[in-house]
GROMACS .gro file of C-alpha atoms in nm:
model
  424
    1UNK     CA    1  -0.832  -0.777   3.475
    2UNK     CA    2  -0.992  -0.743   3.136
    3UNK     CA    3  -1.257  -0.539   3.222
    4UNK     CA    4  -1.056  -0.316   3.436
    5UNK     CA    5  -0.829  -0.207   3.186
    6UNK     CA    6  -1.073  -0.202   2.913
    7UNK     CA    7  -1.279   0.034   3.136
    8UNK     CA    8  -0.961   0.207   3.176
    9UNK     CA    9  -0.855   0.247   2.793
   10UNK     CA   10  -1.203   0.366   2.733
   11UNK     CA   11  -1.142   0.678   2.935
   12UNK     CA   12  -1.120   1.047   2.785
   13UNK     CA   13  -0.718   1.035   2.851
   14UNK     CA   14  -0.563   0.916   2.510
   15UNK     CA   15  -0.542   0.538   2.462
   16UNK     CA   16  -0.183   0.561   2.430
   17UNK     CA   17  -0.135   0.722   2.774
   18UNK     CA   18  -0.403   0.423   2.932
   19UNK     CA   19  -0.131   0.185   2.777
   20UNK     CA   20   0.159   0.318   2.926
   21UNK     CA   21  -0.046   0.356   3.271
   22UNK     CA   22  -0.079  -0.037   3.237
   23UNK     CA   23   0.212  -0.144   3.128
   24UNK     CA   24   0.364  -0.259   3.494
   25UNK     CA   25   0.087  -0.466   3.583
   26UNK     CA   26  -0.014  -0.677   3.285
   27UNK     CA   27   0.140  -0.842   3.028
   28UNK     CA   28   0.162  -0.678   2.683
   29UNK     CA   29  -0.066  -0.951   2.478
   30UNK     CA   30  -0.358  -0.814   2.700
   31UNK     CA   31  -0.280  -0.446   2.713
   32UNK     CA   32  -0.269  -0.498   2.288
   33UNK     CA   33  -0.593  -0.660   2.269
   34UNK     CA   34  -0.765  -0.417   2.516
   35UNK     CA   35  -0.610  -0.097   2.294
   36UNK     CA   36  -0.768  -0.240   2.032
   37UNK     CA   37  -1.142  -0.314   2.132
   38UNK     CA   38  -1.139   0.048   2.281
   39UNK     CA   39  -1.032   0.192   1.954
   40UNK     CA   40  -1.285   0.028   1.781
   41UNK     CA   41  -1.539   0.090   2.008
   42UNK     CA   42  -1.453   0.462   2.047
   43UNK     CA   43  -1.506   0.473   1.702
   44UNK     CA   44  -1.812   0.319   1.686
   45UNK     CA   45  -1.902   0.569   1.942
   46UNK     CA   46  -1.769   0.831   1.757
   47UNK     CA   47  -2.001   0.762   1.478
   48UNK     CA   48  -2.315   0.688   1.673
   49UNK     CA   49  -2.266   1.059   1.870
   50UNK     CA   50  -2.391   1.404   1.755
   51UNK     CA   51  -2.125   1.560   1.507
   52UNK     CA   52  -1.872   1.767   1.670
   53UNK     CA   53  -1.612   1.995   1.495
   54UNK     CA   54  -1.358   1.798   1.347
   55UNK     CA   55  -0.981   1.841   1.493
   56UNK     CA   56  -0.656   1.762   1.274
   57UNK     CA   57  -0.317   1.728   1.437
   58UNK     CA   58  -0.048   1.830   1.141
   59UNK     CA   59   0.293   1.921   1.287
   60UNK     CA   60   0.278   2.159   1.010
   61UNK     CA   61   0.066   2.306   0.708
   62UNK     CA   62   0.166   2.026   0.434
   63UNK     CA   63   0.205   2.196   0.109
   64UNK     CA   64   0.050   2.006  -0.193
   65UNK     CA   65   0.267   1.685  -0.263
   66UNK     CA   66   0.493   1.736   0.054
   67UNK     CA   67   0.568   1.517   0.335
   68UNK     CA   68   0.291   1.424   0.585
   69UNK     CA   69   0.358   1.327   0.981
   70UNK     CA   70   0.129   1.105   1.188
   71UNK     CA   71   0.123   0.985   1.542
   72UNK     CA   72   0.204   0.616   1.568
   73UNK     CA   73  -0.154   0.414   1.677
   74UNK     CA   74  -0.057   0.151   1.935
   75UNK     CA   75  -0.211  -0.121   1.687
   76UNK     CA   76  -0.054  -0.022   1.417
   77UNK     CA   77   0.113  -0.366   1.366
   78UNK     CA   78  -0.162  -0.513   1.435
   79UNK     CA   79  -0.411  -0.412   1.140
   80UNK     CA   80  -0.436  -0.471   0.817
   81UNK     CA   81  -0.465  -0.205   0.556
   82UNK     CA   82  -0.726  -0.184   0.322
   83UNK     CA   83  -0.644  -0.340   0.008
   84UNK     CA   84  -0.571  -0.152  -0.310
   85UNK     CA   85  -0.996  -0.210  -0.398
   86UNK     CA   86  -1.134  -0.096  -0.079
   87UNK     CA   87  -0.903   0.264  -0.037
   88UNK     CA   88  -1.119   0.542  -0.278
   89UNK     CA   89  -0.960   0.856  -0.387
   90UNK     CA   90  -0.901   1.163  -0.147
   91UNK     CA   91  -0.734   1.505  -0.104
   92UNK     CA   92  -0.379   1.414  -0.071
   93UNK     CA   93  -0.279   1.776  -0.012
   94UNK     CA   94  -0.519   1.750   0.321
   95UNK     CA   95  -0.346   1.733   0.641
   96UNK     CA   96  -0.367   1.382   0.859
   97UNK     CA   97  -0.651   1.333   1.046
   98UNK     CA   98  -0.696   1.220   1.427
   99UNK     CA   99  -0.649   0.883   1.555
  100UNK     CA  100  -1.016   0.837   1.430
  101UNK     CA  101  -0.900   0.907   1.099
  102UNK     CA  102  -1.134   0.700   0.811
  103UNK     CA  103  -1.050   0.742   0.437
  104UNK     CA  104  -1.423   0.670   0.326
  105UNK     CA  105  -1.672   0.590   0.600
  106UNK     CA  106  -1.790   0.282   0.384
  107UNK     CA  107  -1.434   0.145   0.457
  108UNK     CA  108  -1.388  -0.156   0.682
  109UNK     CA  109  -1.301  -0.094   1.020
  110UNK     CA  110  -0.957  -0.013   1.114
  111UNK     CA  111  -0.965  -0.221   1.405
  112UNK     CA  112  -1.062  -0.624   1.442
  113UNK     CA  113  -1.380  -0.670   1.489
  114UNK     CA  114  -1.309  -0.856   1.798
  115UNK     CA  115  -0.934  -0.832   1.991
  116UNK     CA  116  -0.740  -1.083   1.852
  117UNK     CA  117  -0.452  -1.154   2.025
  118UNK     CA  118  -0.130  -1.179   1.809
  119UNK     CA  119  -0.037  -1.544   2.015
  120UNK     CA  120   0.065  -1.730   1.683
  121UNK     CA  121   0.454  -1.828   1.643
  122UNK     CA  122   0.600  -1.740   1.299
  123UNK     CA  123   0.636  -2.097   1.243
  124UNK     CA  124   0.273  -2.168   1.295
  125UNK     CA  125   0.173  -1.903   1.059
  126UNK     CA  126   0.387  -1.979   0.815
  127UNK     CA  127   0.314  -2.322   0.804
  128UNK     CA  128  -0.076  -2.239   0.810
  129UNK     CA  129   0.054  -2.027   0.492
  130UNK     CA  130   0.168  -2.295   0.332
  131UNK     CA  131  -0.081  -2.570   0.373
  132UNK     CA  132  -0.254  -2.541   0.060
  133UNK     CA  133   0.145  -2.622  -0.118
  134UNK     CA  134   0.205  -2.903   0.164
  135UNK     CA  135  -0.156  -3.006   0.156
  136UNK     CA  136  -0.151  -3.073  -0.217
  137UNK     CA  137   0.188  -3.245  -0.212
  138UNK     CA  138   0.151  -3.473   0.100
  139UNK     CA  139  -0.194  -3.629  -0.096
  140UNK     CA  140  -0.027  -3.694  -0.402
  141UNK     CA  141   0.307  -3.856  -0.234
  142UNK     CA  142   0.007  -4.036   0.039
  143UNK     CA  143  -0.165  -4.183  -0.319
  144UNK     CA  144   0.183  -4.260  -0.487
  145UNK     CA  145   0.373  -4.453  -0.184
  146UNK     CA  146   0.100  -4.722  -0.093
  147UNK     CA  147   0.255  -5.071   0.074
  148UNK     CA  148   0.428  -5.201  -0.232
  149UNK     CA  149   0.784  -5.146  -0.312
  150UNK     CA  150   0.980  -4.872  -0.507
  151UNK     CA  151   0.959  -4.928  -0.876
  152UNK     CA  152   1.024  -4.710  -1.172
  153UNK     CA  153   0.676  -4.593  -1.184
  154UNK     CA  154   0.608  -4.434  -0.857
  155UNK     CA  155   0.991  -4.274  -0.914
  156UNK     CA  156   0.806  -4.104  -1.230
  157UNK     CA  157   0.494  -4.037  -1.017
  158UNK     CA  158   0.667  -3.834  -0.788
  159UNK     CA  159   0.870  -3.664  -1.011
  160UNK     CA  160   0.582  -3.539  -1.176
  161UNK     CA  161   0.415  -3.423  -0.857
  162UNK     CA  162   0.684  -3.213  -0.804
  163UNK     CA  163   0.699  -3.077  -1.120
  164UNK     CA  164   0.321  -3.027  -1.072
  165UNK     CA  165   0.401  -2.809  -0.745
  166UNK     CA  166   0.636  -2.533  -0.962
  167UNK     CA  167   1.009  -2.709  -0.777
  168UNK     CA  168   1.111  -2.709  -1.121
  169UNK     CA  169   1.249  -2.990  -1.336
  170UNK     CA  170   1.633  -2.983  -1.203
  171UNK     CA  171   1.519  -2.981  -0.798
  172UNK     CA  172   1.281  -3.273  -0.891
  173UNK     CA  173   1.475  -3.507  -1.109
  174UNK     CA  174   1.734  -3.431  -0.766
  175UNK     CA  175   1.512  -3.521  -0.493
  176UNK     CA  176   1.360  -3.861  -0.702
  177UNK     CA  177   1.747  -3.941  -0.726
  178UNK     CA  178   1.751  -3.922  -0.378
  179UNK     CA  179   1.465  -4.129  -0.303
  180UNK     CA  180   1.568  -4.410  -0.524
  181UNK     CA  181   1.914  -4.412  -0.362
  182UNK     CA  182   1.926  -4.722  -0.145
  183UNK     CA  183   1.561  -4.776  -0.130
  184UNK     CA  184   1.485  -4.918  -0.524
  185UNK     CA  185   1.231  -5.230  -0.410
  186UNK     CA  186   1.202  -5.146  -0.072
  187UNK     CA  187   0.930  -5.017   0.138
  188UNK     CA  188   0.897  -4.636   0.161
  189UNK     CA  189   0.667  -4.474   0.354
  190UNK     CA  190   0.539  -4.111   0.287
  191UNK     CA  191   0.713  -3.944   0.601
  192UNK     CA  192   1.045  -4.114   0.468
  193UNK     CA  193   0.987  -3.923   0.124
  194UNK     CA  194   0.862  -3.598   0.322
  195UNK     CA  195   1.178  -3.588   0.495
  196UNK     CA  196   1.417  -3.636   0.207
  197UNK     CA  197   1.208  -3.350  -0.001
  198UNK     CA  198   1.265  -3.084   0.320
  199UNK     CA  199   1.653  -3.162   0.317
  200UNK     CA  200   1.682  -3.120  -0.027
  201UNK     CA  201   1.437  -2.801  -0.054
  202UNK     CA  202   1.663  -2.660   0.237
  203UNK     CA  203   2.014  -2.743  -0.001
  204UNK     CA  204   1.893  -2.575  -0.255
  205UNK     CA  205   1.773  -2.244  -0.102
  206UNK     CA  206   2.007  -2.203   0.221
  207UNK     CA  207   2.298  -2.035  -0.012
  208UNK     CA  208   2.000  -1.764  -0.102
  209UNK     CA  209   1.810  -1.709   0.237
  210UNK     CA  210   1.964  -1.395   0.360
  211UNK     CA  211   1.897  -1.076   0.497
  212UNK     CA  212   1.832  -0.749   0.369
  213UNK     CA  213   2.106  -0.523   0.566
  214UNK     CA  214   2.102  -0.161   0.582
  215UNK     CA  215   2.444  -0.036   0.533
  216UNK     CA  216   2.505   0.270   0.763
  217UNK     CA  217   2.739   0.438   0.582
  218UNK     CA  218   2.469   0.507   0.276
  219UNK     CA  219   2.239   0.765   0.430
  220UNK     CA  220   1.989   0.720   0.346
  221UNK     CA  221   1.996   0.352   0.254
  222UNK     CA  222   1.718   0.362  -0.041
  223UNK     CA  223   1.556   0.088  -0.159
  224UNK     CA  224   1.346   0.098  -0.462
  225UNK     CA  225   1.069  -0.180  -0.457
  226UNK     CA  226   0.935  -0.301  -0.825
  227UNK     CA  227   0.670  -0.592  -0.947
  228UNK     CA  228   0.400  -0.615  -1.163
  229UNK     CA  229   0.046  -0.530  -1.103
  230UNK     CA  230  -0.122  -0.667  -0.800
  231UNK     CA  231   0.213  -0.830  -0.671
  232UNK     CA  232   0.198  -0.654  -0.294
  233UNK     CA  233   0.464  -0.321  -0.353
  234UNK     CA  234   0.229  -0.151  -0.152
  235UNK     CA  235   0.163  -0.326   0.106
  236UNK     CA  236   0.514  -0.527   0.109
  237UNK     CA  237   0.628  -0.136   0.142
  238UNK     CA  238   0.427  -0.103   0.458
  239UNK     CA  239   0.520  -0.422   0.647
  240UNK     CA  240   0.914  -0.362   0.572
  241UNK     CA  241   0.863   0.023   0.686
  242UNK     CA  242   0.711  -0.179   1.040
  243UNK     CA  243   1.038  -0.394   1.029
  244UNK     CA  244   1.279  -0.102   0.994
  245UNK     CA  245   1.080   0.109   1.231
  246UNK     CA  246   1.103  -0.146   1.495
  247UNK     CA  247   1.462  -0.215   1.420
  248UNK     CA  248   1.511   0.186   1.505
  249UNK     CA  249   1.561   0.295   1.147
  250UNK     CA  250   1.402   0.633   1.054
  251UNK     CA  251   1.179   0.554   0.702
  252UNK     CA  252   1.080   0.740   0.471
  253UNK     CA  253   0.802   0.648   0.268
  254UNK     CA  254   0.769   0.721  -0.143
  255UNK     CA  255   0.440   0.730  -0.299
  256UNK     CA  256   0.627   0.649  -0.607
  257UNK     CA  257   0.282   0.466  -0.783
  258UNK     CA  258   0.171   0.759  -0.899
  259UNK     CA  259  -0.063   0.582  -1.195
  260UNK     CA  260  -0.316   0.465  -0.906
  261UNK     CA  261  -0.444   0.701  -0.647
  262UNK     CA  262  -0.555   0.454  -0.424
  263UNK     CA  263  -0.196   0.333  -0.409
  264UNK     CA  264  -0.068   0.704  -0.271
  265UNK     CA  265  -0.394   0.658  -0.024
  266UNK     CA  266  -0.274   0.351   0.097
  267UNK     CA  267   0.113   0.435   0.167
  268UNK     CA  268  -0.014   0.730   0.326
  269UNK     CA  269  -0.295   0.534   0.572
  270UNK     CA  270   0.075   0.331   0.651
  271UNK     CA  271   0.264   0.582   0.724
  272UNK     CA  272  -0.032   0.723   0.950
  273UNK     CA  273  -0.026   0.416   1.153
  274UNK     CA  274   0.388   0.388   1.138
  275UNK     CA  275   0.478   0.760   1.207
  276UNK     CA  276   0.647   0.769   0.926
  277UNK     CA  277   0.665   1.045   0.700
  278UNK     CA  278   0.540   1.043   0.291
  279UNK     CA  279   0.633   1.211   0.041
  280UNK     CA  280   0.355   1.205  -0.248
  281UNK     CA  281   0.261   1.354  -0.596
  282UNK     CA  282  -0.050   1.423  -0.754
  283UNK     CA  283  -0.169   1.142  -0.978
  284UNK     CA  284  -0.023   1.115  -1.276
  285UNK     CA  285   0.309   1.321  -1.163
  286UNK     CA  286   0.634   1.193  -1.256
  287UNK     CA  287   0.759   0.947  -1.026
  288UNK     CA  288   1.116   0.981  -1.117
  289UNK     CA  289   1.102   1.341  -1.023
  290UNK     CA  290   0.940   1.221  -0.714
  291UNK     CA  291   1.240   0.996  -0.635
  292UNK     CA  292   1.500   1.313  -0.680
  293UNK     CA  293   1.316   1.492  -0.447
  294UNK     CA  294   1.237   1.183  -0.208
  295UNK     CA  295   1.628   1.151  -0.157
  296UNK     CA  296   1.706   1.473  -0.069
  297UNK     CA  297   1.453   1.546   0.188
  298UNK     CA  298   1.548   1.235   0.324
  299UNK     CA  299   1.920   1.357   0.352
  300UNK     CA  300   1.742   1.698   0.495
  301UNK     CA  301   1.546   1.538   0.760
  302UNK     CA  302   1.821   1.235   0.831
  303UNK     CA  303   1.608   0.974   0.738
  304UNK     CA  304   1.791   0.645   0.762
  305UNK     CA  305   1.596   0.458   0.458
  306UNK     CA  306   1.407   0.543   0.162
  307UNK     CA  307   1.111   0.279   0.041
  308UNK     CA  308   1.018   0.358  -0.302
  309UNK     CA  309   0.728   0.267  -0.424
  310UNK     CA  310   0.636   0.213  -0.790
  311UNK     CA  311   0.350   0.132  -1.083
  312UNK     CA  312   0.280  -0.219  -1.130
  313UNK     CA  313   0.466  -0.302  -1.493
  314UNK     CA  314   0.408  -0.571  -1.701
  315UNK     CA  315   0.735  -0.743  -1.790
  316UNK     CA  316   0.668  -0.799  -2.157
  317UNK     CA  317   0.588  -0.374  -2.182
  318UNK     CA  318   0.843  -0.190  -2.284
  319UNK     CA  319   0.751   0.152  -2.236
  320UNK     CA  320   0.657   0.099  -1.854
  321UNK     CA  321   1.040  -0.053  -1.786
  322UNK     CA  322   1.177   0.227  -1.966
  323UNK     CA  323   1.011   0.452  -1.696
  324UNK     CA  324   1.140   0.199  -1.440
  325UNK     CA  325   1.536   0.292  -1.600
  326UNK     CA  326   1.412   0.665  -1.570
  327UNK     CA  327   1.363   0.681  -1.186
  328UNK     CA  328   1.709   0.461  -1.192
  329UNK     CA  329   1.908   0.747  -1.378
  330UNK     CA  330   1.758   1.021  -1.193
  331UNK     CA  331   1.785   0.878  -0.846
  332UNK     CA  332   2.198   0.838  -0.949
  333UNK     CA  333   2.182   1.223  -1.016
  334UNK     CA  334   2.148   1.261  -0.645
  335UNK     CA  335   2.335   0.972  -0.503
  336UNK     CA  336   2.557   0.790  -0.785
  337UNK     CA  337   2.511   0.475  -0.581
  338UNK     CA  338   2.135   0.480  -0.537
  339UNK     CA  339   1.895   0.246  -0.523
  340UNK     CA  340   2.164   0.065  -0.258
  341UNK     CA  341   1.873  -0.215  -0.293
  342UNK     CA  342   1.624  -0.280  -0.577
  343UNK     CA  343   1.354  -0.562  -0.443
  344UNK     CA  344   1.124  -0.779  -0.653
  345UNK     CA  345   0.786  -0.879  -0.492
  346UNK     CA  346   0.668  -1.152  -0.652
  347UNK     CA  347   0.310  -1.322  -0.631
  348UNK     CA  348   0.367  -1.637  -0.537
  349UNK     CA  349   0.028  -1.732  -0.726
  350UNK     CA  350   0.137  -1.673  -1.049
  351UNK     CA  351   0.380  -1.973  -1.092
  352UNK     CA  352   0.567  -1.982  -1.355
  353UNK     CA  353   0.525  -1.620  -1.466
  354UNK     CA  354   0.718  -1.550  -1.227
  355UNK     CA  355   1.032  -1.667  -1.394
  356UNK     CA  356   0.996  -1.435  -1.660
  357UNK     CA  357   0.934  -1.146  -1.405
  358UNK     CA  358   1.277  -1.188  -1.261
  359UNK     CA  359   1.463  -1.279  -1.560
  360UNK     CA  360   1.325  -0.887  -1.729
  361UNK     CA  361   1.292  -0.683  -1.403
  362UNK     CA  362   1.701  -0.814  -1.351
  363UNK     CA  363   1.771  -0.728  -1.652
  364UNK     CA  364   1.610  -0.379  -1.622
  365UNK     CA  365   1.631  -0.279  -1.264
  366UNK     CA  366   1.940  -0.463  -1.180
  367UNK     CA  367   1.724  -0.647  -0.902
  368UNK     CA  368   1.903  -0.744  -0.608
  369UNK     CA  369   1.678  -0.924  -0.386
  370UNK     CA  370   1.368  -1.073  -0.382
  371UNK     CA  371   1.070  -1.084  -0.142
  372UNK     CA  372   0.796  -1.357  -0.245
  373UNK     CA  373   0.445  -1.287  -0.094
  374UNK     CA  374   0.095  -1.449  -0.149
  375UNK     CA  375   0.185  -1.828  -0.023
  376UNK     CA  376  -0.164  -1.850   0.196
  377UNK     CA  377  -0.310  -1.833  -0.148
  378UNK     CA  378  -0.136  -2.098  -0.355
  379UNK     CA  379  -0.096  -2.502  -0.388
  380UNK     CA  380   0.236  -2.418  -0.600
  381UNK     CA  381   0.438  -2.236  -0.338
  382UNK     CA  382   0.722  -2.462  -0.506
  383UNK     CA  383   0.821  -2.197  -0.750
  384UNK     CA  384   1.066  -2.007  -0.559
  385UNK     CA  385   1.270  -2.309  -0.506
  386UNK     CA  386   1.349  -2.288  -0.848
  387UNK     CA  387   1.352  -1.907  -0.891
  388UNK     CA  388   1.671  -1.946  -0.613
  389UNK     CA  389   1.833  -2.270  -0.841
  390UNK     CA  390   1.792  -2.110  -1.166
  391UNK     CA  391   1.853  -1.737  -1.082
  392UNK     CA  392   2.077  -1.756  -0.766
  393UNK     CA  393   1.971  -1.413  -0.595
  394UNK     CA  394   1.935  -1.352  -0.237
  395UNK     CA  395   1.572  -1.415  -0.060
  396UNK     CA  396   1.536  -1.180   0.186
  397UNK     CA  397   1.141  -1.214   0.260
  398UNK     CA  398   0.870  -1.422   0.277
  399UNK     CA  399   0.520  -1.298   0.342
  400UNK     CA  400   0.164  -1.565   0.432
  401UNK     CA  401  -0.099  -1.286   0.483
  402UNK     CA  402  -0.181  -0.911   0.488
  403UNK     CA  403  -0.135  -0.745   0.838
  404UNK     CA  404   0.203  -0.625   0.929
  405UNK     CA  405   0.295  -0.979   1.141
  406UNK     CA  406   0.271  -1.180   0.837
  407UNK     CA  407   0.640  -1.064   0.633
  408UNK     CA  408   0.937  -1.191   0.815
  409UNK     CA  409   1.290  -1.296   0.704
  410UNK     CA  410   1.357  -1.613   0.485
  411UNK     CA  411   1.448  -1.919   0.684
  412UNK     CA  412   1.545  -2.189   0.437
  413UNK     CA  413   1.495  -2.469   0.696
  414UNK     CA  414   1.141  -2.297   0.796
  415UNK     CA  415   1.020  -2.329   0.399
  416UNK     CA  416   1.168  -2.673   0.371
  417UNK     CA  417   0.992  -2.834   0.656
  418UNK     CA  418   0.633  -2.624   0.623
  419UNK     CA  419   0.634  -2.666   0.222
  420UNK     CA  420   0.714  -3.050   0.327
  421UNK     CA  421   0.459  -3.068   0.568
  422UNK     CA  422   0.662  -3.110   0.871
  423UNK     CA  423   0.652  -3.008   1.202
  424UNK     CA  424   0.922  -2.779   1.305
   0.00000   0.00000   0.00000
């Protein structure tokens, strides 16, 4: 079967059209992982053959700094962008490429390198995400809670292991309560104190874990996304745009980072793969005229939601927030109710920083929500339990990786148990 319809999607017809041809008579996981090798191998082909004359497909002349439309890839969802380092500057003005479309030929391949199959629950990923957090907690609590009884000084141990993993003082002085409650010199075992630290993880953040709902009645729904430097914007940007897409929302993308042209390259190589439009400015435009003009052409064209992007800012800068209260004020010039949402991605890395980051950008952008990314790369995932008990905002997202799979709704029972070390 796999070599029939690989054969198949390696034909001149479009691989879009071999998909659809398939689509009866086998399941999707294998039609997904066959579009994929024949991309990348008709690529590689592509690049190995004698030059031909290069075709674009623009559904219109772009002006300079106007909206560009791309054809959805079938992998789309499936592949991760290049990050912010690896996307070089280019003509933004230039039309959108074909589906073989390369921003520098030095660039990693679009597609896997082999076809992975996306066969992974959330649950699994997430708690892959978080094994470094869970990893670095279950040791401790497995060198703390040997065979002798509960005494003072493993209650202190474990409070400071907790401490050590960014819960925050109040969520750990709660949790060693709860330990100590009926079992002070008595055997506890380490699953015991796993299980207690998952219910009371899950307390604390189930009044925050909720979604991020797109009121109809504000069209378009805009949501402007802020963070410091090297948070995710970008590519949070690109993974909600895949959420709303699927969800049948029309998005508008905009390029609203105007400081960093690879940051316009890379909303743009998303909204290539999503079909959804962007609306860009030359580097070094200003962004808040950018967001006037990204609301009405989304009212023009019907869009459902706006996705702002903008420049990573320092909390502790004052100049770069003021900007940030610009694009605010302007974007109430055209609707007095916009931004309907203002997200925060935070880097979960950054620990404790990121208390200060949500205490200024609140104060500032009037956040409203908060979407925590970067957990595959930390052992103190622990922070945004008390981010939610000290600043009581909603959590609508949590992201482990980088391709468009990995950003998916907050669970609070989900975190509990993975940051815990559970099984589901």
């Amino acid at each position: 079967m796999w070599s029939e319809l690989l054969d198949l999607a390696m034909q001149d017809t479009t691989i879009e059209l071999a998909a659809a041809f398939v689509l009866g008579t086998a399941s999707w996981a294998i039609v997904s992982a066959t579009i994929r090798t024949a991309y990348r191998l008709r690529s590689q082909r592509k690049r190995t053959s004698p030059p031909e004359a290069e075709t674009t497909t623009p559904s219109h002349e772009a002006p300079a700094g106007g909206v560009e439309e791309a054809p959805v890839h079938a992998a789309a969802l499936d592949t991760e962008v290049p990050a912010d380092d690896g996307v070089l500057e280019s003509d933004f003005s230039a039309p959108v490429q074909d589906e073989a479309f390369e921003p520098d030929p030095t660039a990693r391949d679009m597609a896997p390198a082999e076809p992975v199959v996306p066969n992974r629950s959330w649950w699994a990923r997430l708690r892959d995400g978080l094994s470094r957090t869970s990893g670095s907690i279950g040791a401790s609590l497995a060198a703390i809670f040997t065979k002798r009884k509960l005494d003072a000084e493993m209650l202190d141990d474990l409070e400071e292991v907790l401490i050590r993993a960014d819960l925050g003082v109040a969520t750990a002085a709660k949790i060693t309560k709860a330990i100590s409650k009926d079992r002070y010199d008595k055997d506890v075992d380490v699953e015991e104190v796993k299980a207690v630290l998952a219910a009371e993880v899950e307390r604390v953040l189930t009044p925050y874990a909720r979604p991020l709902e797109i009121d109809p009645g504000n069209k378009p729904f805009v949501i402007l996304v802020v963070g410091v430097n090297g948070s995710g914007k970008t590519t949070t940007i690109g993974k909600l745009a895949a959420l709303f897409s699927a969800n049948g929302h029309s998005v508008l993308l905009a390029a609203g980072d105007t400081f960093r042209a690879a940051a316009i390259e890379q909303l743009k190589i998303w909204g290539e793969r999503l079909a959804c439009p962007v609306i860009s400015r030359e580097q070094g435009a200003d962004a808040s005229a950018l967001a006037f003009d990204a609301i009405k052409m989304a009212r023009e064209r019907g869009d459902s939601v706006v996705l702002m992007d903008t420049a990573g800012r320092l909390q502790n800068r004052a100049e770069p927030m003021a900007e940030l209260e610009k694009i605010i004020r302007v974007m109430k010039k055209v609707d007095p109710d916009a931004p309907h949402s203002v997200l925060l991605v935070l880097d979960a890395t950054v620990g404790q920083n990121a208390m200060s980051q949500v205490e200024i950008f609140g104060r500032v952008a009037g956040v409203t929500g908060l979407v925590m990314t970067k957990f595959d790369g930390t052992a103190r995932g622990g922070i945004l339990v008390a981010i939610a008990e000290q600043f009581q905002l909603p959590i609508h997202f949590i992201g482990v990786g980088e391709s468009a799979y990995d950003l998916e709704a907050f669970e609070a029972r989900d975190f509990a148990r993975a940051i815990a070390g559970m099984d589901g």
